[in-house]
XYZ file of C-alpha atoms in Angstrom:
782
model
C 42.583 -29.220 -53.505
C 44.505 -26.001 -53.999
C 48.279 -25.996 -53.551
C 49.276 -24.232 -50.338
C 52.943 -23.262 -49.931
C 54.073 -23.999 -46.389
C 55.834 -21.568 -44.130
C 58.134 -24.404 -43.162
C 58.898 -27.914 -44.356
C 56.697 -30.597 -42.780
C 58.332 -33.182 -40.581
C 56.757 -35.914 -42.734
C 59.112 -35.200 -45.617
C 59.530 -38.507 -47.460
C 62.128 -40.466 -45.541
C 62.221 -38.042 -42.621
C 63.691 -39.513 -39.456
C 65.100 -42.581 -41.200
C 68.809 -43.297 -41.047
C 70.041 -44.153 -44.558
C 70.914 -47.769 -44.981
C 74.344 -46.933 -46.411
C 75.641 -44.644 -43.675
C 78.218 -46.434 -41.595
C 77.850 -49.596 -43.679
C 78.222 -51.110 -47.122
C 75.480 -50.689 -49.747
C 75.174 -53.457 -52.364
C 76.060 -52.242 -55.843
C 72.668 -53.362 -57.124
C 71.062 -50.653 -55.006
C 72.771 -47.945 -57.078
C 71.819 -46.454 -60.439
C 73.518 -48.175 -63.347
C 75.624 -45.149 -64.090
C 77.066 -45.330 -60.545
C 77.907 -49.020 -60.504
C 81.042 -48.856 -62.633
C 84.077 -48.836 -60.376
C 81.892 -49.301 -57.279
C 84.494 -51.576 -55.732
C 86.814 -48.558 -55.450
C 85.730 -46.344 -52.558
C 85.214 -42.703 -53.423
C 87.653 -40.296 -51.890
C 86.114 -38.865 -48.723
C 85.295 -35.170 -48.792
C 84.761 -33.519 -45.439
C 82.027 -31.037 -44.680
C 82.492 -27.774 -46.540
C 85.762 -28.856 -48.189
C 86.370 -29.540 -51.870
C 82.937 -28.460 -53.169
C 82.821 -25.937 -55.990
C 79.897 -24.367 -57.884
C 78.199 -26.569 -60.444
C 77.917 -25.484 -64.075
C 74.882 -23.196 -64.100
C 71.643 -24.292 -65.696
C 70.819 -22.656 -68.969
C 68.138 -20.011 -68.767
C 65.651 -22.133 -70.719
C 66.265 -25.280 -68.652
C 65.961 -23.325 -65.405
C 62.762 -21.579 -66.476
C 61.128 -24.776 -67.684
C 62.185 -26.716 -64.580
C 60.795 -24.137 -62.168
C 57.629 -23.716 -64.211
C 56.968 -27.466 -64.328
C 57.419 -27.638 -68.086
C 60.594 -29.724 -68.389
C 60.366 -33.132 -70.015
C 63.516 -34.516 -68.347
C 64.138 -33.118 -64.849
C 66.354 -36.106 -64.066
C 68.894 -34.709 -66.564
C 69.145 -31.523 -64.489
C 68.664 -32.802 -60.945
C 70.403 -35.604 -59.078
C 74.068 -36.566 -59.535
C 75.933 -36.495 -62.851
C 79.592 -36.868 -63.859
C 81.165 -33.606 -65.053
C 84.774 -32.655 -65.752
C 86.576 -32.680 -62.419
C 84.034 -34.646 -60.396
C 80.358 -35.317 -59.780
C 77.792 -32.524 -59.974
C 74.889 -32.668 -57.507
C 71.769 -30.552 -57.883
C 68.579 -30.582 -55.818
C 65.317 -28.646 -56.065
C 64.012 -28.151 -52.548
C 61.626 -25.205 -52.231
C 61.565 -23.496 -48.807
C 64.794 -25.205 -47.682
C 67.459 -23.097 -45.972
C 70.243 -25.467 -46.947
C 70.896 -28.825 -48.620
C 73.906 -31.055 -48.019
C 75.073 -34.278 -49.653
C 75.755 -37.097 -47.229
C 77.392 -40.439 -47.884
C 79.913 -42.693 -46.202
C 82.685 -40.368 -45.070
C 80.992 -37.465 -46.826
C 79.035 -34.442 -45.674
C 79.073 -31.462 -48.044
C 76.709 -28.462 -48.111
C 75.667 -27.432 -51.619
C 75.661 -23.899 -52.936
C 72.332 -22.041 -52.904
C 71.467 -21.120 -56.509
C 68.179 -19.445 -55.579
C 64.563 -20.469 -56.215
C 65.051 -23.615 -54.133
C 67.924 -24.911 -56.256
C 71.080 -26.149 -54.522
C 74.125 -27.470 -56.401
C 77.813 -28.203 -56.237
C 80.601 -30.300 -57.783
C 82.478 -32.756 -55.582
C 85.873 -34.153 -56.632
C 84.653 -37.768 -56.835
C 85.305 -40.446 -59.454
C 81.886 -42.115 -59.128
C 78.443 -41.289 -57.818
C 78.336 -42.485 -54.217
C 75.341 -43.962 -52.415
C 74.228 -40.611 -51.086
C 71.382 -38.915 -49.237
C 70.312 -35.313 -49.004
C 70.259 -33.555 -45.639
C 67.627 -30.835 -46.078
C 67.473 -28.017 -43.536
C 64.197 -26.182 -42.964
C 63.284 -23.668 -40.302
C 62.262 -26.337 -37.817
C 63.331 -29.677 -39.274
C 66.331 -31.345 -40.866
C 65.250 -34.573 -42.570
C 67.717 -36.834 -44.303
C 66.149 -38.214 -47.469
C 66.849 -40.170 -50.620
C 67.127 -38.071 -53.749
C 64.288 -39.016 -56.152
C 66.443 -37.957 -59.088
C 69.161 -40.561 -58.537
C 66.849 -43.419 -59.618
C 66.383 -45.024 -63.000
C 62.806 -45.333 -64.344
C 60.704 -47.815 -62.391
C 58.497 -48.596 -65.380
C 59.732 -51.227 -67.832
C 60.104 -51.094 -71.595
C 57.497 -53.816 -72.090
C 54.935 -51.784 -70.154
C 55.642 -48.739 -72.289
C 55.456 -50.766 -75.502
C 52.078 -52.248 -74.521
C 50.753 -48.829 -73.532
C 51.734 -47.375 -76.895
C 50.111 -50.317 -78.662
C 46.952 -49.994 -76.553
C 47.293 -53.628 -75.482
C 48.216 -53.410 -71.803
C 45.516 -55.606 -70.302
C 46.817 -54.927 -66.775
C 47.184 -51.179 -67.210
C 46.400 -50.515 -63.566
C 49.637 -52.274 -62.610
C 51.684 -49.895 -64.780
C 50.067 -46.490 -64.356
C 48.917 -44.773 -61.193
C 50.625 -44.842 -57.791
C 52.375 -48.050 -56.724
C 54.292 -48.530 -53.474
C 57.363 -50.634 -54.185
C 60.994 -51.261 -53.420
C 63.035 -49.765 -56.226
C 66.812 -50.122 -56.337
C 66.676 -51.204 -52.708
C 64.673 -48.217 -51.510
C 61.027 -48.145 -50.419
C 58.776 -45.555 -51.983
C 56.017 -45.048 -54.514
C 56.204 -44.980 -58.289
C 53.904 -42.413 -59.861
C 53.034 -42.737 -63.549
C 50.438 -40.957 -65.646
C 49.533 -40.768 -69.336
C 49.529 -37.126 -70.472
C 50.996 -36.915 -74.000
C 50.049 -33.270 -74.613
C 51.545 -31.926 -71.391
C 54.622 -29.691 -71.360
C 55.406 -31.142 -67.964
C 53.862 -33.023 -65.033
C 54.612 -32.780 -61.322
C 53.379 -34.696 -58.283
C 51.568 -32.777 -55.562
C 50.443 -34.325 -52.292
C 50.163 -34.105 -48.562
C 53.827 -35.161 -48.434
C 54.887 -31.836 -50.019
C 52.126 -29.581 -48.703
C 50.511 -29.736 -52.155
C 53.387 -27.729 -53.605
C 54.533 -29.751 -56.612
C 57.535 -27.542 -57.460
C 60.095 -29.960 -56.065
C 58.694 -33.113 -57.668
C 58.698 -32.823 -61.478
C 58.206 -36.062 -63.412
C 60.118 -37.249 -66.465
C 58.652 -38.009 -69.854
C 59.167 -41.573 -71.039
C 59.303 -40.717 -74.706
C 56.651 -41.401 -77.308
C 54.489 -43.388 -74.875
C 53.128 -40.133 -73.461
C 53.767 -41.486 -69.950
C 55.360 -39.412 -67.194
C 57.072 -41.174 -64.281
C 58.662 -40.412 -60.912
C 59.747 -42.661 -58.048
C 59.392 -40.881 -54.705
C 61.313 -42.551 -51.852
C 59.569 -42.555 -48.493
C 56.064 -41.984 -49.852
C 53.847 -44.907 -49.007
C 50.356 -46.246 -48.468
C 47.728 -43.705 -47.513
C 49.447 -40.648 -49.009
C 47.164 -38.166 -50.779
C 48.244 -36.963 -54.208
C 47.328 -35.380 -57.537
C 49.146 -34.554 -60.736
C 49.926 -30.943 -61.568
C 49.933 -30.735 -65.351
C 51.439 -27.926 -67.388
C 49.179 -27.560 -70.393
C 50.402 -26.783 -73.923
C 49.545 -23.106 -73.342
C 51.734 -23.018 -70.205
C 48.891 -22.892 -67.689
C 48.616 -25.388 -64.839
C 45.845 -27.761 -63.838
C 45.688 -30.043 -60.800
C 44.181 -33.432 -61.615
C 43.151 -36.554 -59.770
C 44.855 -39.707 -61.011
C 42.724 -41.433 -63.708
C 44.177 -44.747 -62.514
C 43.769 -44.108 -58.777
C 42.740 -47.266 -56.974
C 41.503 -45.332 -53.957
C 40.112 -41.823 -53.551
C 39.007 -39.412 -50.893
C 35.310 -39.394 -50.079
C 33.429 -36.734 -52.074
C 33.283 -33.786 -52.161
C 37.059 -34.137 -51.575
C 38.685 -35.598 -54.668
C 42.368 -36.327 -54.074
C 43.754 -39.720 -55.025
C 45.191 -42.007 -52.343
C 48.176 -44.337 -52.595
C 46.686 -47.772 -52.004
C 47.893 -51.250 -51.092
C 45.371 -54.060 -50.720
C 45.583 -56.224 -47.614
C 42.444 -58.267 -48.222
C 42.793 -62.050 -48.215
C 40.120 -63.677 -50.356
C 38.115 -66.584 -48.947
C 35.960 -67.331 -52.018
C 38.175 -69.928 -53.688
C 35.342 -72.441 -53.932
C 33.051 -69.918 -55.609
C 35.686 -68.776 -58.082
C 36.590 -72.364 -58.980
C 33.043 -73.411 -59.864
C 31.416 -70.286 -61.284
C 32.390 -71.296 -64.837
C 30.966 -74.810 -64.596
C 27.763 -73.962 -66.506
C 27.233 -71.249 -69.163
C 25.175 -68.421 -67.724
C 22.506 -68.595 -70.429
C 21.892 -72.248 -69.511
C 21.832 -71.681 -65.743
C 19.384 -70.172 -63.239
C 19.982 -66.439 -63.157
C 17.704 -64.161 -61.148
C 19.079 -60.799 -60.129
C 18.342 -58.414 -57.265
C 19.381 -54.898 -58.308
C 20.777 -52.781 -55.481
C 21.818 -49.187 -54.964
C 24.270 -49.762 -52.136
C 24.212 -46.283 -50.545
C 20.425 -46.364 -50.165
C 19.632 -50.064 -49.627
C 19.887 -49.325 -45.931
C 21.218 -45.757 -45.699
C 24.183 -45.300 -43.406
C 25.641 -48.780 -43.803
C 29.264 -49.155 -44.849
C 30.558 -51.923 -47.112
C 31.405 -54.029 -44.066
C 28.024 -53.397 -42.461
C 26.322 -54.305 -45.714
C 28.325 -57.550 -45.707
C 26.540 -58.512 -42.481
C 23.036 -57.918 -43.886
C 22.829 -57.966 -47.688
C 24.076 -61.544 -48.350
C 21.675 -63.009 -45.798
C 18.716 -61.062 -47.197
C 19.438 -61.959 -50.843
C 20.118 -65.599 -50.004
C 16.858 -65.839 -48.063
C 14.944 -64.519 -51.069
C 16.679 -67.010 -53.358
C 18.206 -64.637 -55.908
C 21.259 -66.071 -57.636
C 22.960 -62.689 -58.143
C 22.980 -59.100 -57.021
C 23.590 -56.295 -59.475
C 25.189 -53.240 -57.912
C 24.421 -49.879 -59.434
C 27.745 -48.173 -60.234
C 30.254 -48.338 -57.401
C 33.144 -46.594 -59.186
C 33.917 -43.212 -57.646
C 31.705 -40.323 -58.729
C 31.416 -36.753 -57.482
C 27.619 -36.314 -57.474
C 25.576 -38.817 -55.484
C 22.423 -37.792 -57.353
C 23.872 -39.337 -60.512
C 23.527 -42.737 -58.754
C 27.084 -43.435 -59.869
C 26.475 -43.095 -63.610
C 28.853 -40.121 -63.988
C 32.192 -41.651 -63.072
C 35.445 -39.827 -62.308
C 37.372 -42.648 -60.625
C 37.057 -45.612 -62.965
C 39.489 -47.796 -60.994
C 38.324 -46.982 -57.447
C 35.172 -48.046 -55.582
C 33.424 -45.085 -54.015
C 34.923 -44.039 -50.706
C 31.484 -43.041 -49.397
C 31.039 -46.554 -47.994
C 34.607 -47.482 -47.093
C 37.946 -48.517 -48.530
C 38.674 -50.768 -51.517
C 39.425 -53.619 -49.120
C 36.059 -53.028 -47.446
C 34.389 -53.407 -50.836
C 36.298 -56.648 -51.418
C 35.076 -57.834 -48.027
C 31.462 -57.306 -49.166
C 31.988 -59.221 -52.415
C 33.731 -61.990 -50.499
C 30.752 -62.261 -48.147
C 28.297 -62.454 -51.037
C 30.356 -65.196 -52.692
C 30.530 -67.189 -49.474
C 26.731 -66.988 -49.357
C 26.593 -68.436 -52.876
C 25.568 -65.155 -54.528
C 27.163 -63.819 -57.693
C 27.988 -60.129 -58.026
C 27.350 -58.033 -61.107
C 28.136 -54.342 -61.247
C 27.017 -51.561 -63.530
C 29.912 -50.376 -65.673
C 29.768 -47.015 -67.434
C 32.176 -46.715 -70.408
C 29.810 -44.520 -72.435
C 30.645 -41.120 -70.971
C 32.242 -39.152 -68.138
C 31.551 -35.791 -66.439
C 33.236 -32.490 -67.184
C 34.701 -31.820 -63.713
C 37.883 -29.781 -64.159
C 39.886 -31.971 -61.768
C 39.094 -35.225 -63.589
C 39.310 -36.496 -67.183
C 37.943 -33.590 -69.238
C 40.769 -32.113 -71.371
C 43.043 -33.903 -68.953
C 46.377 -32.598 -70.245
C 45.087 -29.374 -71.768
C 43.613 -30.855 -74.916
C 40.902 -33.440 -75.627
C 42.449 -36.729 -74.550
C 39.905 -39.200 -73.238
C 37.108 -37.454 -75.158
C 36.885 -37.109 -78.937
C 38.769 -34.169 -80.465
C 35.666 -33.175 -82.454
C 33.422 -31.256 -80.007
C 30.323 -32.527 -81.799
C 31.474 -36.107 -81.204
C 32.665 -35.443 -77.660
C 29.588 -33.810 -76.147
C 26.846 -36.179 -75.038
C 23.559 -34.519 -76.036
C 21.446 -35.905 -73.195
C 23.537 -35.836 -70.044
C 25.869 -32.848 -70.390
C 28.837 -35.196 -70.227
C 31.645 -36.186 -72.592
C 31.864 -39.338 -74.691
C 35.036 -41.390 -74.849
C 37.139 -41.433 -78.012
C 36.944 -45.150 -78.760
C 39.159 -44.729 -81.814
C 42.204 -43.809 -79.738
C 44.152 -46.901 -78.774
C 45.198 -45.648 -75.339
C 41.619 -44.665 -74.449
C 40.277 -48.012 -75.594
C 43.021 -49.667 -73.536
C 42.048 -47.595 -70.482
C 38.495 -48.946 -70.703
C 39.256 -52.553 -71.648
C 41.779 -52.822 -68.821
C 39.220 -51.260 -66.494
C 36.731 -54.024 -67.246
C 39.414 -56.643 -66.574
C 40.457 -54.799 -63.399
C 37.038 -55.101 -61.759
C 36.788 -58.785 -62.641
C 40.294 -59.747 -61.544
C 41.009 -57.423 -58.636
C 37.501 -57.443 -57.131
C 36.258 -60.874 -58.263
C 33.243 -59.297 -59.976
C 31.187 -61.978 -61.737
C 29.602 -59.800 -64.368
C 29.516 -56.341 -65.911
C 26.231 -54.781 -66.927
C 27.339 -52.228 -69.514
C 25.287 -49.053 -69.323
C 23.897 -47.076 -72.260
C 25.287 -49.275 -75.052
C 22.940 -47.755 -77.630
C 24.384 -44.292 -77.015
C 27.789 -45.722 -77.911
C 26.763 -47.620 -81.024
C 25.068 -44.852 -82.987
C 26.677 -41.653 -84.226
C 23.240 -40.035 -84.472
C 22.121 -41.030 -80.964
C 19.919 -38.146 -79.710
C 21.312 -35.973 -82.494
C 19.251 -34.259 -85.158
C 20.080 -34.219 -88.848
C 23.160 -32.096 -89.442
C 24.478 -32.669 -85.915
C 26.437 -35.796 -86.753
C 28.846 -37.063 -89.389
C 28.399 -40.475 -91.053
C 31.099 -43.129 -90.784
C 33.453 -43.992 -93.648
C 30.761 -46.213 -95.184
C 28.133 -43.491 -94.991
C 26.312 -45.180 -92.125
C 25.346 -44.077 -88.637
C 27.138 -46.861 -86.783
C 30.043 -45.827 -84.539
C 32.649 -48.237 -85.871
C 35.140 -47.326 -83.157
C 32.618 -48.147 -80.416
C 31.780 -51.457 -82.102
C 35.476 -52.405 -82.165
C 35.883 -51.360 -78.539
C 32.936 -53.432 -77.295
C 34.128 -56.442 -79.239
C 37.628 -56.112 -77.815
C 36.340 -55.611 -74.286
C 34.070 -58.640 -74.392
C 36.669 -60.884 -76.018
C 39.307 -59.845 -73.482
C 37.086 -60.293 -70.433
C 35.831 -63.712 -71.530
C 39.362 -64.873 -72.341
C 40.892 -63.725 -69.068
C 38.034 -64.268 -66.611
C 36.278 -67.641 -66.893
C 32.729 -67.585 -65.583
C 32.268 -63.824 -65.937
C 29.262 -62.586 -67.933
C 28.835 -59.245 -69.674
C 25.328 -57.820 -70.021
C 24.319 -55.070 -72.447
C 21.734 -52.425 -71.713
C 20.944 -51.934 -75.398
C 17.566 -50.452 -76.253
C 17.516 -50.926 -80.045
C 17.386 -53.884 -82.406
C 21.134 -53.902 -83.108
C 21.872 -57.250 -84.681
C 24.136 -59.631 -82.775
C 24.580 -58.038 -79.365
C 25.014 -61.477 -77.786
C 26.559 -63.110 -80.844
C 30.213 -64.145 -80.734
C 32.568 -61.490 -82.103
C 33.794 -63.731 -84.938
C 30.270 -64.337 -86.284
C 29.023 -61.804 -88.829
C 25.400 -60.702 -88.650
C 22.902 -59.138 -91.047
C 24.424 -55.707 -90.585
C 27.796 -56.888 -91.789
C 29.379 -56.501 -88.356
C 30.703 -59.244 -86.146
C 28.743 -59.927 -82.997
C 29.388 -57.612 -80.087
C 30.205 -60.580 -77.870
C 27.981 -59.910 -74.847
C 26.678 -62.843 -72.839
C 23.237 -61.347 -72.150
C 21.157 -58.356 -73.211
C 18.439 -56.481 -71.353
C 15.103 -57.021 -73.101
C 13.892 -53.429 -73.081
C 11.125 -54.263 -75.556
C 9.590 -56.889 -73.269
C 9.822 -54.510 -70.317
C 8.152 -51.644 -72.160
C 5.398 -53.752 -73.751
C 4.489 -55.802 -70.689
C 4.358 -52.760 -68.396
C 2.151 -50.975 -70.914
C -0.231 -53.955 -70.840
C -0.537 -54.374 -67.084
C -1.013 -50.608 -66.604
C -4.269 -50.836 -68.599
C -7.642 -51.434 -66.967
C -8.512 -55.129 -67.332
C -11.446 -54.320 -69.589
C -9.045 -52.684 -72.047
C -6.304 -55.308 -71.948
C -7.821 -57.412 -74.713
C -6.952 -54.601 -77.107
C -3.312 -54.759 -76.035
C -2.927 -58.533 -75.848
C -0.247 -58.443 -78.517
C 1.956 -56.417 -76.194
C 2.339 -59.547 -74.065
C 2.891 -62.021 -76.893
C 5.104 -59.992 -79.237
C 8.247 -60.746 -77.201
C 8.102 -64.363 -78.382
C 8.539 -63.219 -81.992
C 12.136 -62.225 -81.227
C 12.788 -64.087 -77.951
C 15.626 -66.168 -79.425
C 17.365 -63.453 -81.416
C 19.507 -62.687 -78.343
C 20.164 -64.072 -74.869
C 17.841 -61.924 -72.800
C 17.377 -60.585 -69.289
C 13.910 -59.313 -68.347
C 14.645 -56.108 -66.414
C 12.393 -54.320 -63.956
C 15.190 -51.972 -62.983
C 15.603 -48.733 -61.082
C 14.866 -46.809 -64.290
C 11.255 -48.026 -64.200
C 10.446 -46.846 -60.659
C 11.730 -43.247 -60.600
C 11.081 -39.849 -62.182
C 7.308 -40.059 -62.077
C 7.066 -43.572 -63.505
C 5.735 -44.852 -60.155
C 6.732 -48.052 -58.387
C 5.827 -51.396 -59.949
C 2.726 -51.996 -57.814
C 1.564 -48.401 -58.275
C 1.566 -48.808 -62.060
C -1.271 -51.327 -61.714
C -4.892 -50.110 -61.992
C -7.721 -50.749 -59.552
C -7.973 -50.760 -55.793
C -5.147 -51.833 -53.470
C -6.109 -55.509 -53.623
C -6.194 -55.480 -57.424
C -2.907 -53.595 -57.622
C -1.143 -56.149 -55.425
C -2.788 -59.071 -57.202
C -1.722 -57.768 -60.610
C 1.757 -57.140 -59.225
C 1.974 -60.762 -58.069
C 0.562 -62.126 -61.316
C 3.036 -60.051 -63.307
C 5.990 -61.383 -61.313
C 4.742 -64.939 -61.852
C 4.520 -64.290 -65.599
C 8.005 -62.716 -65.602
C 9.661 -65.643 -63.817
C 8.044 -68.146 -66.231
C 8.790 -66.206 -69.429
C 11.939 -67.138 -71.394
C 14.875 -65.019 -70.244
C 16.550 -64.221 -66.963
C 14.976 -61.956 -64.342
C 16.084 -58.711 -62.720
C 14.096 -56.928 -60.008
C 15.025 -53.659 -58.323
C 15.081 -53.386 -54.556
C 11.775 -52.482 -52.921
C 9.730 -54.089 -55.674
C 10.127 -57.483 -53.989
C 7.685 -56.349 -51.295
C 5.441 -54.083 -53.415
C 6.677 -50.748 -52.157
C 4.088 -48.170 -53.146
C 6.376 -45.160 -53.374
C 8.932 -44.427 -56.051
C 12.537 -45.118 -55.166
C 14.582 -42.230 -53.827
C 18.345 -42.428 -53.380
C 17.870 -40.241 -50.305
C 16.055 -42.832 -48.186
C 15.923 -46.086 -50.161
C 13.292 -48.813 -49.741
C 10.426 -48.340 -47.297
C 11.460 -51.125 -44.953
C 8.906 -50.009 -42.407
C 6.233 -51.593 -44.614
C 7.513 -54.978 -43.416
C 7.281 -54.047 -39.743
C 4.756 -56.346 -38.003
C 3.350 -53.316 -36.172
C 2.222 -51.809 -39.479
C -1.426 -52.697 -40.182
C -0.912 -53.532 -43.857
C 2.292 -55.484 -43.200
C 0.889 -58.872 -44.359
C 0.185 -57.323 -47.770
C 3.852 -56.479 -48.306
C 5.328 -59.475 -46.558
C 3.099 -61.712 -48.641
C 4.551 -60.321 -51.853
C 8.058 -60.820 -50.494
C 7.172 -64.424 -49.626
C 5.982 -64.894 -53.209
C 9.295 -63.612 -54.589
C 11.103 -66.074 -52.340
C 8.961 -68.943 -53.616
C 9.319 -67.791 -57.229
C 13.084 -67.933 -56.913
C 13.069 -71.299 -55.172
C 10.655 -72.793 -57.678
C 12.619 -71.303 -60.543
C 15.948 -72.720 -59.370
C 14.395 -76.132 -58.770
C 12.779 -76.261 -62.237
C 15.248 -76.727 -65.117
C 12.422 -76.139 -67.588
C 12.520 -72.459 -66.616
C 16.195 -71.875 -67.403
C 17.915 -74.807 -69.088
C 16.680 -74.001 -72.610
C 16.162 -70.278 -72.204
C 17.807 -69.352 -75.472
C 16.468 -71.966 -77.889
C 12.927 -72.253 -79.368
C 12.671 -75.873 -78.209
C 12.334 -74.609 -74.654
C 8.961 -72.908 -75.215
C 5.565 -73.611 -76.733
C 2.335 -71.651 -76.633
C -0.697 -73.444 -75.285
C -2.885 -70.443 -76.001
C -1.356 -67.107 -76.905
C -4.534 -65.714 -78.403
C -6.977 -65.662 -75.508
C -7.265 -61.884 -75.610
C -10.939 -61.805 -74.549
C -10.077 -63.795 -71.434
C -6.846 -61.867 -70.664
C -5.117 -65.241 -70.445
C -1.622 -66.276 -71.557
C -0.844 -70.008 -71.345
C 2.449 -71.601 -72.369
C 4.764 -74.526 -71.720
C 8.421 -74.458 -70.791
C 10.645 -77.519 -71.365
C 13.831 -78.734 -69.714
C 16.624 -80.386 -71.673
C 15.138 -83.814 -70.879
C 11.734 -82.686 -72.155
C 10.017 -82.370 -68.778
C 7.444 -79.551 -68.976
C 6.101 -76.773 -66.807
C 2.713 -75.226 -67.640
C 2.381 -71.521 -66.811
C -0.924 -69.645 -67.048
C -1.306 -65.931 -66.355
C -4.790 -64.538 -65.954
C -4.975 -60.730 -65.975
C -8.711 -60.336 -65.395
C -10.327 -59.700 -61.963
C -12.858 -62.512 -62.351
C -12.772 -66.223 -61.562
C -12.853 -68.483 -64.608
C -14.261 -71.912 -63.799
C -13.850 -74.934 -66.016
C -11.086 -73.404 -68.107
C -9.742 -76.020 -70.494
C -6.038 -76.152 -71.422
C -4.345 -78.531 -73.837
C -1.360 -80.344 -72.293
C 1.294 -82.838 -73.417
C 0.384 -86.474 -73.067
C 2.090 -89.105 -70.961
C 1.366 -87.633 -67.526
C -0.967 -89.060 -64.887
C -1.719 -85.634 -63.493
C -0.719 -81.986 -63.263
C 0.316 -80.659 -59.858
C -0.046 -77.003 -58.985
C 3.406 -75.872 -57.834
C 2.891 -72.104 -57.582
C -0.172 -69.912 -57.354
C 0.162 -66.157 -56.846
C -3.425 -66.054 -55.468
C -2.578 -68.033 -52.335
C -3.787 -66.445 -49.099
C -0.270 -66.342 -47.651
C 0.739 -64.049 -50.498
C -2.290 -61.799 -49.919
C -4.538 -63.465 -52.483
C -8.072 -64.814 -52.325
C -6.893 -68.371 -51.702
C -8.413 -69.934 -54.807
C -5.943 -72.793 -55.117
C -6.028 -76.465 -56.102
C -3.858 -78.615 -53.804
C -4.723 -81.893 -55.525
C -3.314 -82.973 -58.910
C -5.537 -82.320 -61.904
C -6.100 -85.438 -64.001
C -5.865 -85.002 -67.770
C -8.723 -86.008 -70.057
C -8.467 -87.603 -73.497
C -10.069 -84.495 -74.956
C -8.136 -82.839 -77.736
C -7.630 -79.122 -77.175
C -5.199 -76.438 -78.283
C -3.845 -78.922 -80.818
C -2.876 -81.431 -78.127
C -4.219 -84.940 -77.568
C -5.171 -84.365 -73.926
C -6.312 -81.480 -71.759
C -7.071 -80.428 -68.230
C -9.896 -78.363 -66.815
C -8.923 -75.897 -64.121
C -10.208 -72.876 -62.256
C -8.260 -69.679 -62.940
C -8.019 -67.340 -59.934
C -8.523 -63.613 -60.509
C -5.441 -61.608 -61.452
C -3.103 -64.528 -60.868
C -0.386 -66.688 -62.389
C -0.396 -70.437 -61.752
C 2.314 -72.987 -62.540
C 1.622 -76.723 -62.972
C 4.125 -79.560 -63.304
C 3.356 -82.856 -65.054
C 3.582 -85.853 -62.708
């Protein structure tokens, strides 16, 4: 928003219309600056209006120029009240004012007009009184507190932690915070801009003219601070930064906790009024480690799940829908503020603010609260890999590379036209680590899925030879990014019990889900994530099912290879938004054959996915076999579930299957209790390539098994023999994706299958079953 000088001072001047607390009464000494407290018991000699005031010592030319240009590091040394020989000098910078007077108990004195909005005078007082400024404009005369009479509202410990890069609650120190400071209500503004010549606050409270509100530098911390009395919740603001070359730039607050809705981009002073009601959820979410618990995730793009719904409207529909389908968690595609909706939230400008497109921060908390009350965990996509180049956001924030790397080759992301963070700078690393903690603590987020981890880990990511510089050891690993991810994970797990971090990491980096203090084959400590997306399983299995059944026997290894490395990490099996956009087709449309075969293969694939070691993630729309690719413009094709639509049973049947998969999964410890150890899995037959069959056992901690068989051929196989563990009187079919109610042919076996003492597949007993076409069947030993 461009600064617009007013023709007259607005009536909403901070503090306008308020009678100062001290006029006509006694002000406690603790409400005064420290320099004014000495001798406070002695009343200052009253000075009547217009009497006893003399010109103040003039500002030096350099101080005056820098102050008016917004390039002064210490405006509080020039403005406000200061002892001088013969009295107290008062100076105020009030652009567009006709006159300024000092008012206190028994005191009303107009100051001399020094030009350029500066007003000053020396009063024959021993001490600085508890004073106000009476500012006269063309049509208003507000009486206000002087911002330059206050001591810094940011403590030494905060500044020390910021310099050290160890302020784990950075959002409580920087940004805009309404507070009572020295007995006066207002807002403390603080921003990190170490390269700036000066910083000023612009907002709707000063008609976006920052001239009268310069901030002070708090030394080597690089932080600038100003307490503005009378500014409160809901005020719009930005920081006007004077760059090293003397030019100005108007920037949104990197720490803003609330923003305007795009395309507007001002920051908003925010105070949360939400009262959480999820105490029970928060108390028990850490009872069981995530990798040993049921964990099935419904991935959601909130703006398009049902377009037009706000956070609060979503709270009335989303929890009920997800709970009905039996998912344990939702994963929200990025909700942090972003300027371009077409980025789906992956190009973030407001790292500490949920997008205003759907409501306020408290509205977003209301949605999370509702999901928790429904027993559903909330993960969110978190994007610390890069940020966009918008000239009102983080790029060259204070006139030089600050959040991005100083080396342009390191700063520019080669794929997305964005900038990469400088993970080697302590303050930048602190900004991101604190951001992760912020979402977990302030918004009760249960997990962070960290986007594009591979692009962070490798210096040569998407870069050709000669376009990157090796690390100090001559390798291609980004050592700064490794240290950052380790610190982030360690901090989140220490501070937020029950929270899980999930890496989208597409390479074979060793130790993504290993503890940070354990060294792996690469010589690095583990990255410390709780889970990792299994991109290899996703790619291989989708390649297999996209083949015509007659060709699948040549690609059988694509379906079994995942078990070679299944226990190298703690995995999530992701069928995410990335797999159903940009010409990749929806999940059901990837399958070959006619519509019946496509849906059948879709169902069989989901049955295989839910039985395979690892957690599950499914993107919205795929739970009812939407045929079209996802579009953020209109979201899922909900009309496919309308009973008036002729093919509705086809889609509703798939949704019913997903519901039963989730219910069966949660009720079967064999499918999740030993997900990350080899003892939880055993092949029955992983080599039946000619039959397009994959048969395996899953085991719970007590040894109880589940037999899962996936048959990816469009024929019925009668009398198919499978070796099974002994000690069971029968094997009961507990899920069959070919059931008629799911849209299948109905080739099911409701009665238990009795085992025979016939050795098969290396086991002492076996069962003979009929395999439905293009189906997955689960049996439980009874």
